[in-house]
Structures are given as C-alpha cells and as structure tokens.
Amino acid sequence: MRAVLDDATAVPRETAPDPYEVSRETDPLTMDPRVLPGDVSRETEDDDLPIAIEARRAVQVLNPGHNTLPRPATRRVMCVANQKGGVGKTTTTVNIAVALALHGNRVMVIDLDPQGNASTGLNVDHRAGVPSTYDVLVDGIPLADATVAVEGVPNLYCVPATIDLAGAEIELVSVVARENRLRRAIDAFPADIDYIFIDCPPSLGLLTVNALVAAREVLIPIQCEYYALEGLGQLLRNVELVKAHLNNDVQITTILLTMYDGRTKLADQVAAEVRGHFGETVLEAVIPRSVRVSEAPGFGQSVITYDPGSRGSTSYLQAAREIAERGARGGHQ
C-alpha cells in the first residue's frame, strides 16, 4: 500500500522543477545566491541605473566636449556677500567660478576673507608672505602680481588671502580713498577676464565695502533658514548706502538659495518668501544640503571636481548656466 501511495504522489523526473531555475519575476532578495547576477530581465536598461545617471551628470559637469556657456559682452565683477556666516558664500564663489571656467569662460576669484577659505577650496597657496589681496589693498601692488592660475581648472585664476588681511581694515583707516583700493586694482588689471568673483568676509566692514565699491553686481547666497532672512535687511541697507555715496553702478542682480533641505517645511517657506519678495532676481537653481559639498574643501577641491555627478555639483552648474545666460542677454544690467 505504501508503495502505491508513493507512486501516486511522485512528480515525474522529467517535469520536476530545478530549484535554481527561478522565475525572472522572483524577488531578487529571495533569489538563490547561485543565480548569476547578470541573469536579469532584458527590459532593464543600463542607462536607467543610478551609476549610469551619475556618470552622465559627471560628463555634463566636467565638460570633456568643451561645450561653452555664453560669455558676457563686458567683464562682470560680482561681489558675493552676506554678513551672516555659514550661508555658503565661499562655497558658492568657488563652485560657480569652477563651473564657468570649465565651460569656456575666463574667471578670477578674489579672496577677500582673512580666513582664506576660497583659496583653500581652490588649492591655492595662501601662507603668510605670499603675494595676496593684503598686498594689493595695503601696499598697492598690481593685481596681476598676486594672481595665480588654479591647477587643474583651465581659465581659472585666484588672488589668495593670507592671515595678514585680518589687519588690513585697521591699516587702511588713515589711507585716502580707502574704499576704492580694490576697484582701482581691478580697473588696472589688463587681462581678458569674463568674470571676477569677490568672496567677502561675514561682516560689513571696510573689506566688504571695498568689494561693493569695486563690483557692479551683488550675488547674495541665502541659507534656507529663518536667521538668514533676519540678517538680510541690514545687507540691503548697506548696499543702498554704497550705491548712494560710493558706487552708483552696484546693484543686487542675483540671489541663490543654498542648503535647501526638502524634508522641512521651513525650507519651502523661506524659499517661497524670498522668491515672493525678490522675484526674478532669485535663480531657479537651488543648492541642496549635501555632504559632498561639505567634504570637497577638505581635499582642496570644489564639489564640481570632487564629485561631479552629485546633486550639489549639478545644482551649481545649473546656477552658473543661469548666471551666464542672464549676462549674455543683458539681464544683469
């Protein structure tokens, strides 16, 4: 009897399923490890994989095809300012400068912050004693004598800041026309430069005033938090004072939202309030809060070169493109 039951319930050998002949619809987390990883559905496209998406982003950012962003008809001098610290002034200066330089523009970064963070981010020597913005402002040396090419990024130049710059405000107090020192140095610079970005310290002292007098445009990075809005009014008042008494040409042309965290309602509220008040002055590009953006300066790089496929990198490229397109159509005038 037992033999009869066994014969009745047995599966014929030729129809017995192979335990490793699994369906292509099987959850990959439950598949046997002996199933080859390449045995996947032919409907999966390699171009849709995250690594492929990031690779395409990296190619776009690093621009091996030498595609160019439009160059301005005249030199654009932009002061990157906000008296609140930690809003992304230096990060914005470095990354937009690198993005523009990689896409066919000739760019200079003038580091006007005694901390020298922009110099660090571009891997430019800024030890005490090297020709720097201090020598330009206090000793009156030509800007060209303090300018160095940034290694690894064609068409990008930097005037570094050393710790000596910390005493410049005191030393300039007795100097005639001290607010115009940087402007005269820039006006005398002979080279063909499309953009000059001046990275300001987080204050509204004499160094920042020099930058506002030298610039034609002000770029304000605004962190998507409440305190960033609170300090914005004072900066706007100071720009108006400089415009009224020292530099009638300066105007706020660009506002960039930084450190945006889409998980919080506050970030959306700040972004909406800034866009509602400043309108088209605010770039469409928004810089997300990103670990990669924070890591890059530790390696003496911009995020553009450190991790070109990251969201931070592509966001800064988008911001640079908007700035270049506005300049090409005269939107900054």
PDB file of C-alpha atoms in Angstrom, residues 110-300:
ATOM      1  CA  ILE A 110      39.500  87.390  -5.404  1.00  0.00           C
ATOM      2  CA  ASP A 111      39.624  86.045  -1.855  1.00  0.00           C
ATOM      3  CA  LEU A 112      38.835  88.964   0.448  1.00  0.00           C
ATOM      4  CA  ASP A 113      38.208  86.898   3.578  1.00  0.00           C
ATOM      5  CA  PRO A 114      41.163  86.701   6.048  1.00  0.00           C
ATOM      6  CA  GLN A 115      40.229  83.075   6.722  1.00  0.00           C
ATOM      7  CA  GLY A 116      41.303  82.262   3.160  1.00  0.00           C
ATOM      8  CA  ASN A 117      38.651  79.611   2.612  1.00  0.00           C
ATOM      9  CA  ALA A 118      38.238  80.335  -1.086  1.00  0.00           C
ATOM     10  CA  SER A 119      41.984  79.910  -1.516  1.00  0.00           C
ATOM     11  CA  THR A 120      41.772  76.577   0.304  1.00  0.00           C
ATOM     12  CA  GLY A 121      38.860  75.423  -1.850  1.00  0.00           C
ATOM     13  CA  LEU A 122      40.873  76.161  -4.999  1.00  0.00           C
ATOM     14  CA  ASN A 123      44.042  74.587  -3.559  1.00  0.00           C
ATOM     15  CA  VAL A 124      45.989  77.853  -3.864  1.00  0.00           C
ATOM     16  CA  ASP A 125      48.901  78.570  -1.538  1.00  0.00           C
ATOM     17  CA  HIS A 126      47.923  81.247   0.977  1.00  0.00           C
ATOM     18  CA  ARG A 127      50.607  81.040   3.625  1.00  0.00           C
ATOM     19  CA  ALA A 128      51.717  84.270   5.243  1.00  0.00           C
ATOM     20  CA  GLY A 129      54.148  86.097   2.993  1.00  0.00           C
ATOM     21  CA  VAL A 130      52.832  85.041  -0.422  1.00  0.00           C
ATOM     22  CA  PRO A 131      51.526  87.901  -2.620  1.00  0.00           C
ATOM     23  CA  SER A 132      47.883  88.318  -1.714  1.00  0.00           C
ATOM     24  CA  THR A 133      44.908  90.653  -1.519  1.00  0.00           C
ATOM     25  CA  TYR A 134      46.566  92.258   1.511  1.00  0.00           C
ATOM     26  CA  ASP A 135      49.459  93.433  -0.644  1.00  0.00           C
ATOM     27  CA  VAL A 136      47.023  94.724  -3.273  1.00  0.00           C
ATOM     28  CA  LEU A 137      44.967  96.729  -0.778  1.00  0.00           C
ATOM     29  CA  VAL A 138      47.632  97.953   1.635  1.00  0.00           C
ATOM     30  CA  ASP A 139      50.832  98.113  -0.419  1.00  0.00           C
ATOM     31  CA  GLY A 140      49.177  98.843  -3.752  1.00  0.00           C
ATOM     32  CA  ILE A 141      50.903  96.142  -5.788  1.00  0.00           C
ATOM     33  CA  PRO A 142      49.321  95.367  -9.193  1.00  0.00           C
ATOM     34  CA  LEU A 143      46.584  92.750  -9.085  1.00  0.00           C
ATOM     35  CA  ALA A 144      48.448  90.720 -11.712  1.00  0.00           C
ATOM     36  CA  ASP A 145      51.412  90.275  -9.340  1.00  0.00           C
ATOM     37  CA  ALA A 146      49.208  88.462  -6.811  1.00  0.00           C
ATOM     38  CA  THR A 147      47.226  86.398  -9.323  1.00  0.00           C
ATOM     39  CA  VAL A 148      47.934  82.674  -9.723  1.00  0.00           C
ATOM     40  CA  ALA A 149      46.454  80.064 -12.057  1.00  0.00           C
ATOM     41  CA  VAL A 150      44.325  77.393 -10.397  1.00  0.00           C
ATOM     42  CA  GLU A 151      45.802  73.957 -11.002  1.00  0.00           C
ATOM     43  CA  GLY A 152      43.557  71.514 -12.828  1.00  0.00           C
ATOM     44  CA  VAL A 153      40.982  74.066 -13.980  1.00  0.00           C
ATOM     45  CA  PRO A 154      41.873  75.911 -17.189  1.00  0.00           C
ATOM     46  CA  ASN A 155      40.939  79.595 -17.436  1.00  0.00           C
ATOM     47  CA  LEU A 156      40.535  79.971 -13.665  1.00  0.00           C
ATOM     48  CA  TYR A 157      42.702  82.333 -11.603  1.00  0.00           C
ATOM     49  CA  CYS A 158      42.812  83.273  -7.942  1.00  0.00           C
ATOM     50  CA  VAL A 159      44.123  86.131  -5.839  1.00  0.00           C
ATOM     51  CA  PRO A 160      44.633  84.423  -2.451  1.00  0.00           C
ATOM     52  CA  ALA A 161      44.038  85.838   1.019  1.00  0.00           C
ATOM     53  CA  THR A 162      46.513  85.410   3.854  1.00  0.00           C
ATOM     54  CA  ILE A 163      46.108  85.961   7.576  1.00  0.00           C
ATOM     55  CA  ASP A 164      47.753  89.379   7.064  1.00  0.00           C
ATOM     56  CA  LEU A 165      44.432  90.555   5.662  1.00  0.00           C
ATOM     57  CA  ALA A 166      42.973  90.491   9.186  1.00  0.00           C
ATOM     58  CA  GLY A 167      44.817  93.715   9.981  1.00  0.00           C
ATOM     59  CA  ALA A 168      44.054  95.454   6.700  1.00  0.00           C
ATOM     60  CA  GLU A 169      40.978  97.289   7.963  1.00  0.00           C
ATOM     61  CA  ILE A 170      42.993  98.971  10.716  1.00  0.00           C
ATOM     62  CA  GLU A 171      45.889  99.808   8.404  1.00  0.00           C
ATOM     63  CA  LEU A 172      43.567 101.331   5.806  1.00  0.00           C
ATOM     64  CA  VAL A 173      41.837 103.704   8.227  1.00  0.00           C
ATOM     65  CA  SER A 174      44.278 106.547   7.519  1.00  0.00           C
ATOM     66  CA  VAL A 175      44.565 105.871   3.776  1.00  0.00           C
ATOM     67  CA  VAL A 176      42.988 108.375   1.396  1.00  0.00           C
ATOM     68  CA  ALA A 177      40.104 106.911  -0.645  1.00  0.00           C
ATOM     69  CA  ARG A 178      40.471 103.622   1.197  1.00  0.00           C
ATOM     70  CA  GLU A 179      37.117 102.370  -0.112  1.00  0.00           C
ATOM     71  CA  ASN A 180      38.392 102.489  -3.710  1.00  0.00           C
ATOM     72  CA  ARG A 181      41.612 100.492  -3.354  1.00  0.00           C
ATOM     73  CA  LEU A 182      40.250  97.261  -4.788  1.00  0.00           C
ATOM     74  CA  ARG A 183      38.301  98.982  -7.552  1.00  0.00           C
ATOM     75  CA  ARG A 184      41.398 100.763  -8.847  1.00  0.00           C
ATOM     76  CA  ALA A 185      43.360  97.497  -8.809  1.00  0.00           C
ATOM     77  CA  ILE A 186      40.646  95.695 -10.797  1.00  0.00           C
ATOM     78  CA  ASP A 187      40.260  98.532 -13.302  1.00  0.00           C
ATOM     79  CA  ALA A 188      44.018  98.402 -13.950  1.00  0.00           C
ATOM     80  CA  PHE A 189      44.075  94.622 -14.478  1.00  0.00           C
ATOM     81  CA  PRO A 190      44.941  94.129 -18.157  1.00  0.00           C
ATOM     82  CA  ALA A 191      43.989  90.504 -18.816  1.00  0.00           C
ATOM     83  CA  ASP A 192      40.869  89.425 -20.688  1.00  0.00           C
ATOM     84  CA  ILE A 193      38.619  88.171 -17.879  1.00  0.00           C
ATOM     85  CA  ASP A 194      34.895  87.452 -18.223  1.00  0.00           C
ATOM     86  CA  TYR A 195      34.006  87.140 -14.534  1.00  0.00           C
ATOM     87  CA  ILE A 196      35.571  88.389 -11.325  1.00  0.00           C
ATOM     88  CA  PHE A 197      34.045  86.962  -8.147  1.00  0.00           C
ATOM     89  CA  ILE A 198      34.962  88.685  -4.874  1.00  0.00           C
ATOM     90  CA  ASP A 199      34.494  86.429  -1.855  1.00  0.00           C
ATOM     91  CA  CYS A 200      33.681  88.682   1.121  1.00  0.00           C
ATOM     92  CA  PRO A 201      34.119  88.084   4.852  1.00  0.00           C
ATOM     93  CA  PRO A 202      30.998  87.568   7.005  1.00  0.00           C
ATOM     94  CA  SER A 203      30.851  91.210   8.082  1.00  0.00           C
ATOM     95  CA  LEU A 204      30.056  94.649   6.717  1.00  0.00           C
ATOM     96  CA  GLY A 205      33.430  96.240   7.429  1.00  0.00           C
ATOM     97  CA  LEU A 206      35.896  98.023   5.199  1.00  0.00           C
ATOM     98  CA  LEU A 207      36.832  94.885   3.242  1.00  0.00           C
ATOM     99  CA  THR A 208      33.229  94.274   2.235  1.00  0.00           C
ATOM    100  CA  VAL A 209      32.795  97.961   1.419  1.00  0.00           C
ATOM    101  CA  ASN A 210      35.836  97.715  -0.891  1.00  0.00           C
ATOM    102  CA  ALA A 211      34.177  94.769  -2.608  1.00  0.00           C
ATOM    103  CA  LEU A 212      30.864  96.613  -3.006  1.00  0.00           C
ATOM    104  CA  VAL A 213      32.613  99.657  -4.450  1.00  0.00           C
ATOM    105  CA  ALA A 214      34.615  97.506  -6.885  1.00  0.00           C
ATOM    106  CA  ALA A 215      31.647  95.418  -8.035  1.00  0.00           C
ATOM    107  CA  ARG A 216      28.862  96.113 -10.468  1.00  0.00           C
ATOM    108  CA  GLU A 217      26.757  93.257  -9.198  1.00  0.00           C
ATOM    109  CA  VAL A 218      25.997  91.655  -5.850  1.00  0.00           C
ATOM    110  CA  LEU A 219      25.344  87.913  -5.544  1.00  0.00           C
ATOM    111  CA  ILE A 220      23.700  87.008  -2.235  1.00  0.00           C
ATOM    112  CA  PRO A 221      23.607  83.362  -1.102  1.00  0.00           C
ATOM    113  CA  ILE A 222      20.712  82.845   1.312  1.00  0.00           C
ATOM    114  CA  GLN A 223      20.509  79.805   3.516  1.00  0.00           C
ATOM    115  CA  CYS A 224      17.003  78.360   3.662  1.00  0.00           C
ATOM    116  CA  GLU A 225      16.586  79.077   7.369  1.00  0.00           C
ATOM    117  CA  TYR A 226      14.948  81.870   9.350  1.00  0.00           C
ATOM    118  CA  TYR A 227      18.122  83.532  10.670  1.00  0.00           C
ATOM    119  CA  ALA A 228      19.369  84.043   7.126  1.00  0.00           C
ATOM    120  CA  LEU A 229      16.309  86.188   6.378  1.00  0.00           C
ATOM    121  CA  GLU A 230      16.701  88.141   9.601  1.00  0.00           C
ATOM    122  CA  GLY A 231      20.115  89.491   8.627  1.00  0.00           C
ATOM    123  CA  LEU A 232      19.270  90.215   5.011  1.00  0.00           C
ATOM    124  CA  GLY A 233      17.714  93.613   5.682  1.00  0.00           C
ATOM    125  CA  GLN A 234      20.949  95.088   7.029  1.00  0.00           C
ATOM    126  CA  LEU A 235      22.877  93.929   3.962  1.00  0.00           C
ATOM    127  CA  LEU A 236      20.302  95.508   1.653  1.00  0.00           C
ATOM    128  CA  ARG A 237      20.545  98.805   3.536  1.00  0.00           C
ATOM    129  CA  ASN A 238      24.342  98.783   3.261  1.00  0.00           C
ATOM    130  CA  VAL A 239      24.197  98.096  -0.465  1.00  0.00           C
ATOM    131  CA  GLU A 240      21.874 101.083  -0.832  1.00  0.00           C
ATOM    132  CA  LEU A 241      24.266 103.285   1.172  1.00  0.00           C
ATOM    133  CA  VAL A 242      27.202 102.271  -1.012  1.00  0.00           C
ATOM    134  CA  LYS A 243      25.095 102.857  -4.102  1.00  0.00           C
ATOM    135  CA  ALA A 244      24.104 106.336  -2.899  1.00  0.00           C
ATOM    136  CA  HIS A 245      27.544 107.537  -1.831  1.00  0.00           C
ATOM    137  CA  LEU A 246      30.339 105.441  -3.331  1.00  0.00           C
ATOM    138  CA  ASN A 247      29.282 103.341  -6.340  1.00  0.00           C
ATOM    139  CA  ASN A 248      26.156 104.271  -8.237  1.00  0.00           C
ATOM    140  CA  ASP A 249      26.560 101.263 -10.559  1.00  0.00           C
ATOM    141  CA  VAL A 250      26.272  98.495  -7.991  1.00  0.00           C
ATOM    142  CA  GLN A 251      23.026  96.539  -7.825  1.00  0.00           C
ATOM    143  CA  ILE A 252      21.755  93.244  -6.470  1.00  0.00           C
ATOM    144  CA  THR A 253      21.351  91.074  -9.536  1.00  0.00           C
ATOM    145  CA  THR A 254      21.472  87.515  -8.217  1.00  0.00           C
ATOM    146  CA  ILE A 255      20.152  85.669  -5.185  1.00  0.00           C
ATOM    147  CA  LEU A 256      20.882  81.975  -4.716  1.00  0.00           C
ATOM    148  CA  LEU A 257      19.076  79.723  -2.251  1.00  0.00           C
ATOM    149  CA  THR A 258      21.538  77.394  -0.512  1.00  0.00           C
ATOM    150  CA  MET A 259      21.489  74.498   1.952  1.00  0.00           C
ATOM    151  CA  TYR A 260      17.954  73.609   0.930  1.00  0.00           C
ATOM    152  CA  ASP A 261      16.511  70.647   2.802  1.00  0.00           C
ATOM    153  CA  GLY A 262      13.392  69.419   1.041  1.00  0.00           C
ATOM    154  CA  ARG A 263      12.353  67.384   4.084  1.00  0.00           C
ATOM    155  CA  THR A 264      11.435  70.508   6.054  1.00  0.00           C
ATOM    156  CA  LYS A 265       8.528  72.889   5.616  1.00  0.00           C
ATOM    157  CA  LEU A 266      10.729  75.751   6.808  1.00  0.00           C
ATOM    158  CA  ALA A 267      12.971  75.465   3.752  1.00  0.00           C
ATOM    159  CA  ASP A 268       9.948  75.708   1.455  1.00  0.00           C
ATOM    160  CA  GLN A 269       8.583  78.674   3.403  1.00  0.00           C
ATOM    161  CA  VAL A 270      11.885  80.564   3.265  1.00  0.00           C
ATOM    162  CA  ALA A 271      12.264  79.827  -0.453  1.00  0.00           C
ATOM    163  CA  ALA A 272       8.707  80.993  -1.156  1.00  0.00           C
ATOM    164  CA  GLU A 273       9.183  84.179   0.873  1.00  0.00           C
ATOM    165  CA  VAL A 274      12.470  85.057  -0.860  1.00  0.00           C
ATOM    166  CA  ARG A 275      11.016  84.408  -4.323  1.00  0.00           C
ATOM    167  CA  GLY A 276       7.895  86.391  -3.481  1.00  0.00           C
ATOM    168  CA  HIS A 277       9.921  89.408  -2.379  1.00  0.00           C
ATOM    169  CA  PHE A 278      12.782  89.404  -4.913  1.00  0.00           C
ATOM    170  CA  GLY A 279      11.093  87.850  -7.932  1.00  0.00           C
ATOM    171  CA  GLU A 280      13.311  87.086 -10.916  1.00  0.00           C
ATOM    172  CA  THR A 281      16.457  88.122  -9.057  1.00  0.00           C
ATOM    173  CA  VAL A 282      16.321  84.681  -7.416  1.00  0.00           C
ATOM    174  CA  LEU A 283      17.859  81.918  -9.507  1.00  0.00           C
ATOM    175  CA  GLU A 284      15.715  78.909 -10.347  1.00  0.00           C
ATOM    176  CA  ALA A 285      18.601  76.676  -9.270  1.00  0.00           C
ATOM    177  CA  VAL A 286      18.545  75.690  -5.602  1.00  0.00           C
ATOM    178  CA  ILE A 287      21.593  74.256  -3.855  1.00  0.00           C
ATOM    179  CA  PRO A 288      20.661  71.247  -1.693  1.00  0.00           C
ATOM    180  CA  ARG A 289      22.199  70.469   1.657  1.00  0.00           C
ATOM    181  CA  SER A 290      24.870  67.949   0.696  1.00  0.00           C
ATOM    182  CA  VAL A 291      27.644  66.069   2.455  1.00  0.00           C
ATOM    183  CA  ARG A 292      29.676  66.072  -0.771  1.00  0.00           C
ATOM    184  CA  VAL A 293      29.607  69.870  -0.931  1.00  0.00           C
ATOM    185  CA  SER A 294      30.943  69.998   2.641  1.00  0.00           C
ATOM    186  CA  GLU A 295      33.622  67.355   2.057  1.00  0.00           C
ATOM    187  CA  ALA A 296      35.184  68.861  -1.055  1.00  0.00           C
ATOM    188  CA  PRO A 297      37.195  71.719   0.564  1.00  0.00           C
ATOM    189  CA  GLY A 298      38.961  69.182   2.766  1.00  0.00           C
ATOM    190  CA  PHE A 299      40.547  67.806  -0.399  1.00  0.00           C
ATOM    191  CA  GLY A 300      41.383  71.245  -1.796  1.00  0.00           C
TER     192      GLY A 300
END
